[in-house]
Short mmCIF file of C-alpha atoms in Angstrom, two decimals:
data_model
loop_
_atom_site.label_atom_id
_atom_site.label_comp_id
_atom_site.label_asym_id
_atom_site.label_seq_id
_atom_site.Cartn_x
_atom_site.Cartn_y
_atom_site.Cartn_z
CA MET A 65 0.00 -0.01 0.01
CA LYS A 66 1.49 3.28 -1.14
CA ILE A 67 1.66 6.30 1.14
CA ASN A 68 0.63 9.11 -1.13
CA ASN A 69 0.74 12.06 1.25
CA GLU A 70 3.90 13.92 2.19
CA VAL A 71 6.04 12.10 4.77
CA VAL A 72 8.39 14.02 7.09
CA GLN A 73 10.84 12.88 9.75
CA GLY A 74 10.92 14.05 13.32
CA ASN A 75 12.11 12.96 16.77
CA PHE A 76 9.71 11.65 19.38
CA ILE A 77 9.51 13.72 22.56
CA LYS A 78 6.63 12.37 24.63
CA ARG A 79 3.22 10.78 24.50
CA LEU A 80 0.43 12.87 25.97
CA ASN A 81 -2.37 10.29 25.91
CA ARG A 82 -3.55 7.35 23.80
CA PHE A 83 -4.15 9.58 20.79
CA GLU A 84 -1.60 12.39 20.88
CA ALA A 85 2.13 12.92 21.16
CA ILE A 86 4.68 15.70 20.86
CA VAL A 87 7.29 15.36 18.10
CA ASP A 88 10.23 17.63 17.26
CA ILE A 89 10.16 18.56 13.57
CA ASN A 90 13.08 20.73 12.51
CA GLY A 91 13.44 22.14 16.00
CA GLU A 92 9.75 22.89 16.51
CA GLU A 93 7.59 20.90 18.94
CA ILE A 94 4.47 19.74 17.09
CA LEU A 95 1.31 18.01 18.34
CA VAL A 96 0.70 14.84 16.27
CA HIS A 97 -1.98 12.16 16.19
CA VAL A 98 -1.00 8.63 17.23
CA PRO A 99 -3.06 6.06 15.27
CA ASN A 100 -2.40 3.31 17.82
CA THR A 101 -3.95 3.12 21.30
CA GLY A 102 -1.57 0.34 22.38
CA ARG A 103 1.22 1.03 24.82
CA CYS A 104 4.14 0.74 22.33
CA ARG A 105 6.48 1.63 25.20
CA GLU A 106 9.45 -0.04 23.59
CA LEU A 107 8.97 2.12 20.49
CA PHE A 108 7.89 5.52 21.76
CA LEU A 109 11.14 6.51 23.42
CA GLU A 110 12.34 10.05 23.79
CA GLY A 111 14.60 11.08 20.92
CA VAL A 112 13.88 8.18 18.53
CA PRO A 113 13.35 9.12 14.88
CA VAL A 114 9.74 8.81 13.65
CA LEU A 115 7.98 9.29 10.33
CA LEU A 116 4.88 11.44 10.06
CA GLU A 117 2.33 11.55 7.29
CA ARG A 118 0.78 14.93 6.61
CA ARG A 119 -3.00 14.66 6.75
CA ALA A 120 -4.19 18.24 7.10
CA GLY A 121 -7.90 18.96 7.08
CA LYS A 122 -10.30 21.48 8.58
CA HIS A 123 -11.84 18.88 10.87
CA ARG A 124 -8.50 17.58 12.22
CA LYS A 125 -6.91 18.76 15.43
CA THR A 126 -3.45 17.80 14.17
CA ALA A 127 -1.84 18.04 10.74
CA HIS A 128 0.42 15.00 11.12
CA GLU A 129 -0.10 11.30 11.72
CA LEU A 130 2.68 9.32 13.41
CA ILE A 131 2.86 6.29 11.10
CA MET A 132 6.32 4.73 11.63
CA VAL A 133 9.06 4.51 14.23
CA TYR A 134 12.71 3.63 13.77
CA LYS A 135 13.85 0.80 15.99
CA ASP A 136 17.61 0.16 15.72
CA HIS A 137 17.63 1.85 12.30
CA ARG A 138 14.75 -0.33 11.03
CA LEU A 139 11.18 0.83 10.45
CA VAL A 140 8.16 -0.36 12.38
CA SER A 141 4.66 0.60 11.18
CA VAL A 142 2.46 1.70 14.09
CA ASP A 143 -0.80 2.54 12.32
CA SER A 144 -3.32 0.16 13.92
CA GLN A 145 -5.80 0.50 11.03
CA LEU A 146 -3.30 -0.61 8.45
CA PRO A 147 -3.27 -4.41 9.12
CA ASN A 148 -6.97 -4.76 8.20
CA LYS A 149 -6.44 -2.73 5.02
CA LEU A 150 -3.39 -4.74 4.03
CA ALA A 151 -5.06 -8.10 4.63
CA ASP A 152 -8.20 -7.06 2.79
CA GLU A 153 -6.16 -5.83 -0.17
CA ALA A 154 -4.02 -8.97 -0.28
CA ILE A 155 -6.98 -11.35 -0.13
CA ARG A 156 -8.95 -9.46 -2.79
CA ASN A 157 -5.91 -9.55 -5.06
CA LYS A 158 -5.38 -13.28 -4.32
CA MET A 159 -1.91 -12.65 -2.92
CA MET A 160 -2.25 -14.95 0.10
CA LYS A 161 -2.14 -18.68 -0.58
CA GLU A 162 -4.17 -19.34 2.58
CA PHE A 163 -7.16 -17.39 1.27
CA GLN A 164 -7.88 -18.10 -2.39
CA ASP A 165 -10.93 -18.07 -4.66
CA TYR A 166 -13.40 -16.35 -2.38
CA ASP A 167 -16.37 -14.87 -4.24
CA TYR A 168 -17.53 -12.54 -1.49
CA ILE A 169 -15.47 -10.52 1.02
CA LYS A 170 -17.01 -8.31 3.70
CA ARG A 171 -15.34 -6.10 6.26
CA GLU A 172 -16.62 -6.00 9.86
CA ALA A 173 -18.92 -9.03 10.10
CA VAL A 174 -21.02 -9.72 13.20
CA PHE A 175 -21.04 -13.17 14.78
CA GLY A 176 -22.52 -13.81 18.23
CA ASP A 177 -21.45 -11.00 20.54
CA SER A 178 -18.35 -10.14 18.49
CA ARG A 179 -17.48 -8.40 15.26
CA PHE A 180 -14.81 -10.10 13.17
CA ASP A 181 -12.61 -8.17 10.77
CA LEU A 182 -13.39 -10.17 7.62
CA TYR A 183 -16.09 -12.53 6.41
CA LEU A 184 -15.23 -14.61 3.34
CA GLU A 185 -17.51 -16.78 1.26
CA LYS A 186 -17.26 -19.14 -1.69
CA LYS A 187 -19.39 -21.94 -3.00
CA ASP A 188 -18.65 -24.55 -0.35
CA GLU A 189 -17.21 -22.47 2.50
CA ARG A 190 -17.92 -19.56 4.85
CA ALA A 191 -15.04 -18.10 6.85
CA PHE A 192 -14.33 -15.53 9.53
CA VAL A 193 -10.90 -13.91 9.85
CA GLU A 194 -9.82 -11.92 12.90
CA ILE A 195 -6.81 -9.67 12.26
CA LYS A 196 -4.37 -8.52 14.93
CA GLY A 197 -1.67 -5.95 14.28
CA VAL A 198 1.69 -6.68 15.90
CA THR A 199 4.25 -3.98 16.67
CA LEU A 200 6.11 -5.64 19.57
CA GLU A 201 9.42 -7.37 18.73
CA ILE A 202 11.73 -8.73 21.40
CA ASP A 203 15.08 -10.29 20.47
CA GLY A 204 13.93 -11.20 16.97
CA VAL A 205 10.54 -12.53 18.07
CA ALA A 206 7.25 -10.84 17.16
CA THR A 207 4.68 -11.14 19.92
CA PHE A 208 1.15 -10.03 20.84
CA PRO A 209 -0.32 -8.44 22.89
CA ASP A 210 1.78 -5.66 24.42
CA ALA A 211 -0.88 -5.21 27.15
CA PRO A 212 -3.61 -7.49 28.56
CA THR A 213 -6.50 -7.74 26.09
CA GLU A 214 -9.83 -9.08 27.29
CA ARG A 215 -11.35 -8.10 23.96
CA GLY A 216 -8.74 -10.02 22.03
CA THR A 217 -9.26 -13.11 24.17
CA LYS A 218 -13.00 -12.87 23.66
CA HIS A 219 -12.48 -12.81 19.89
CA ILE A 220 -10.50 -16.05 20.04
CA TYR A 221 -13.25 -17.83 21.96
CA GLU A 222 -15.81 -16.53 19.52
CA LEU A 223 -13.71 -17.98 16.69
CA ILE A 224 -13.81 -21.33 18.51
CA ASN A 225 -17.58 -21.02 18.62
CA ALA A 226 -17.70 -20.21 14.89
CA LYS A 227 -15.52 -23.23 14.11
CA GLU A 228 -17.82 -25.49 16.11
CA GLN A 229 -20.76 -24.17 14.09
CA GLY A 230 -19.17 -25.16 10.80
CA TYR A 231 -17.38 -21.99 9.71
CA ARG A 232 -13.77 -21.79 8.77
CA ALA A 233 -12.17 -19.69 11.50
CA CYS A 234 -8.81 -17.96 11.27
CA VAL A 235 -6.60 -15.57 13.18
CA LEU A 236 -4.12 -13.51 11.16
CA PHE A 237 -1.32 -11.70 12.96
CA VAL A 238 0.00 -8.89 10.76
CA VAL A 239 3.53 -8.18 12.03
CA GLN A 240 4.20 -4.57 11.11
CA LEU A 241 7.94 -5.00 10.56
CA ASP A 242 10.23 -7.27 8.57
CA PHE A 243 13.00 -8.24 10.98
CA ALA A 244 11.39 -10.82 13.31
CA GLU A 245 12.15 -14.52 12.93
CA TYR A 246 8.85 -15.92 14.13
CA PHE A 247 5.64 -15.06 15.98
CA THR A 248 4.48 -16.26 19.40
CA PRO A 249 1.73 -15.08 21.79
CA ASN A 250 2.89 -12.89 24.66
CA SER A 251 1.83 -15.24 27.41
CA MET A 252 4.02 -13.41 29.94
CA MET A 253 1.95 -10.25 29.39
CA ASP A 254 -1.44 -11.96 28.99
CA PRO A 255 -1.55 -15.67 29.93
CA LYS A 256 -5.26 -15.87 29.12
CA PHE A 257 -4.74 -14.78 25.54
CA GLY A 258 -2.01 -17.36 25.02
CA GLU A 259 -4.20 -20.05 26.56
CA ALA A 260 -7.12 -19.07 24.33
CA LEU A 261 -4.93 -19.21 21.22
CA ARG A 262 -3.62 -22.66 22.07
CA SER A 263 -7.15 -23.92 22.79
CA ALA A 264 -8.31 -22.52 19.45
CA LYS A 265 -5.54 -24.38 17.65
CA THR A 266 -6.63 -27.69 19.15
CA VAL A 267 -10.18 -27.39 17.76
CA GLY A 268 -9.08 -26.39 14.26
CA VAL A 269 -8.96 -22.60 14.31
CA GLU A 270 -6.21 -21.65 11.84
CA ILE A 271 -3.48 -19.33 13.07
CA TYR A 272 -1.30 -17.40 10.62
CA ALA A 273 1.28 -14.65 10.82
CA TYR A 274 2.66 -12.45 8.03
CA SER A 275 5.48 -9.96 8.19
CA CYS A 276 5.27 -6.59 6.46
CA HIS A 277 7.61 -4.84 4.08
CA VAL A 278 7.90 -1.38 5.66
CA ARG A 279 9.44 1.57 3.83
CA ALA A 280 8.87 5.30 4.18
CA ASP A 281 6.64 5.41 1.10
CA GLU A 282 4.86 2.04 1.27
CA VAL A 283 3.83 -0.91 3.44
CA TYR A 284 2.62 -4.29 2.22
CA LEU A 285 2.29 -7.86 3.43
CA TYR A 286 5.62 -9.50 2.84
CA LYS A 287 5.74 -13.21 3.65
CA PRO A 288 4.33 -15.89 5.99
CA MET A 289 6.00 -16.30 9.36
CA GLU A 290 6.39 -19.35 11.58
CA VAL A 291 3.92 -19.40 14.47
CA ARG A 292 5.07 -20.96 17.72
CA LEU A 293 2.40 -21.47 20.37
#
């Protein structure tokens, strides 16, 4: 996915709340929007270089969106809305071998008490796909979540329910960087999520992870990653 707006570099100063941060751009402290409500504490460090996309508009409080962070001279995408867009684009363009030949693709599909990111349908199959963006990398390992997630755990159990009702059920972890060796759930941070994921695997819920190619002017799904539960 191409980034068509102007991209500028700055240096992170501090996060004000879940949605806003202060960034130094050419010596001027600028208020920017943070499109990720996760903690991202290992990324949002004072002084680190960041990339900002200019998204000016009369209804916006800020003129810049913090879209990428440099971690050890390598880029990490932090836009939490991007994984859904990338997966949707890749599936529609038949770029993922795990999801081929679907005639109907719908975003935001309701099932039970949850809303899954994608609903896919073809002649002999109906499928739900829940997508999780991953920005946390520790010693070459991509992991999720970076904070306890009751909502994420609920989604996994709803996928188990969907599988038991005859749907194909999948979790796709979109790792928003290209320098991790494999993916694993962050059971140290959230044991219940890791337990739910392992339970899902035993009943046939499919678990996939893809890395992303991240550059200043584009981001796209790169290649499948090993998943270790």
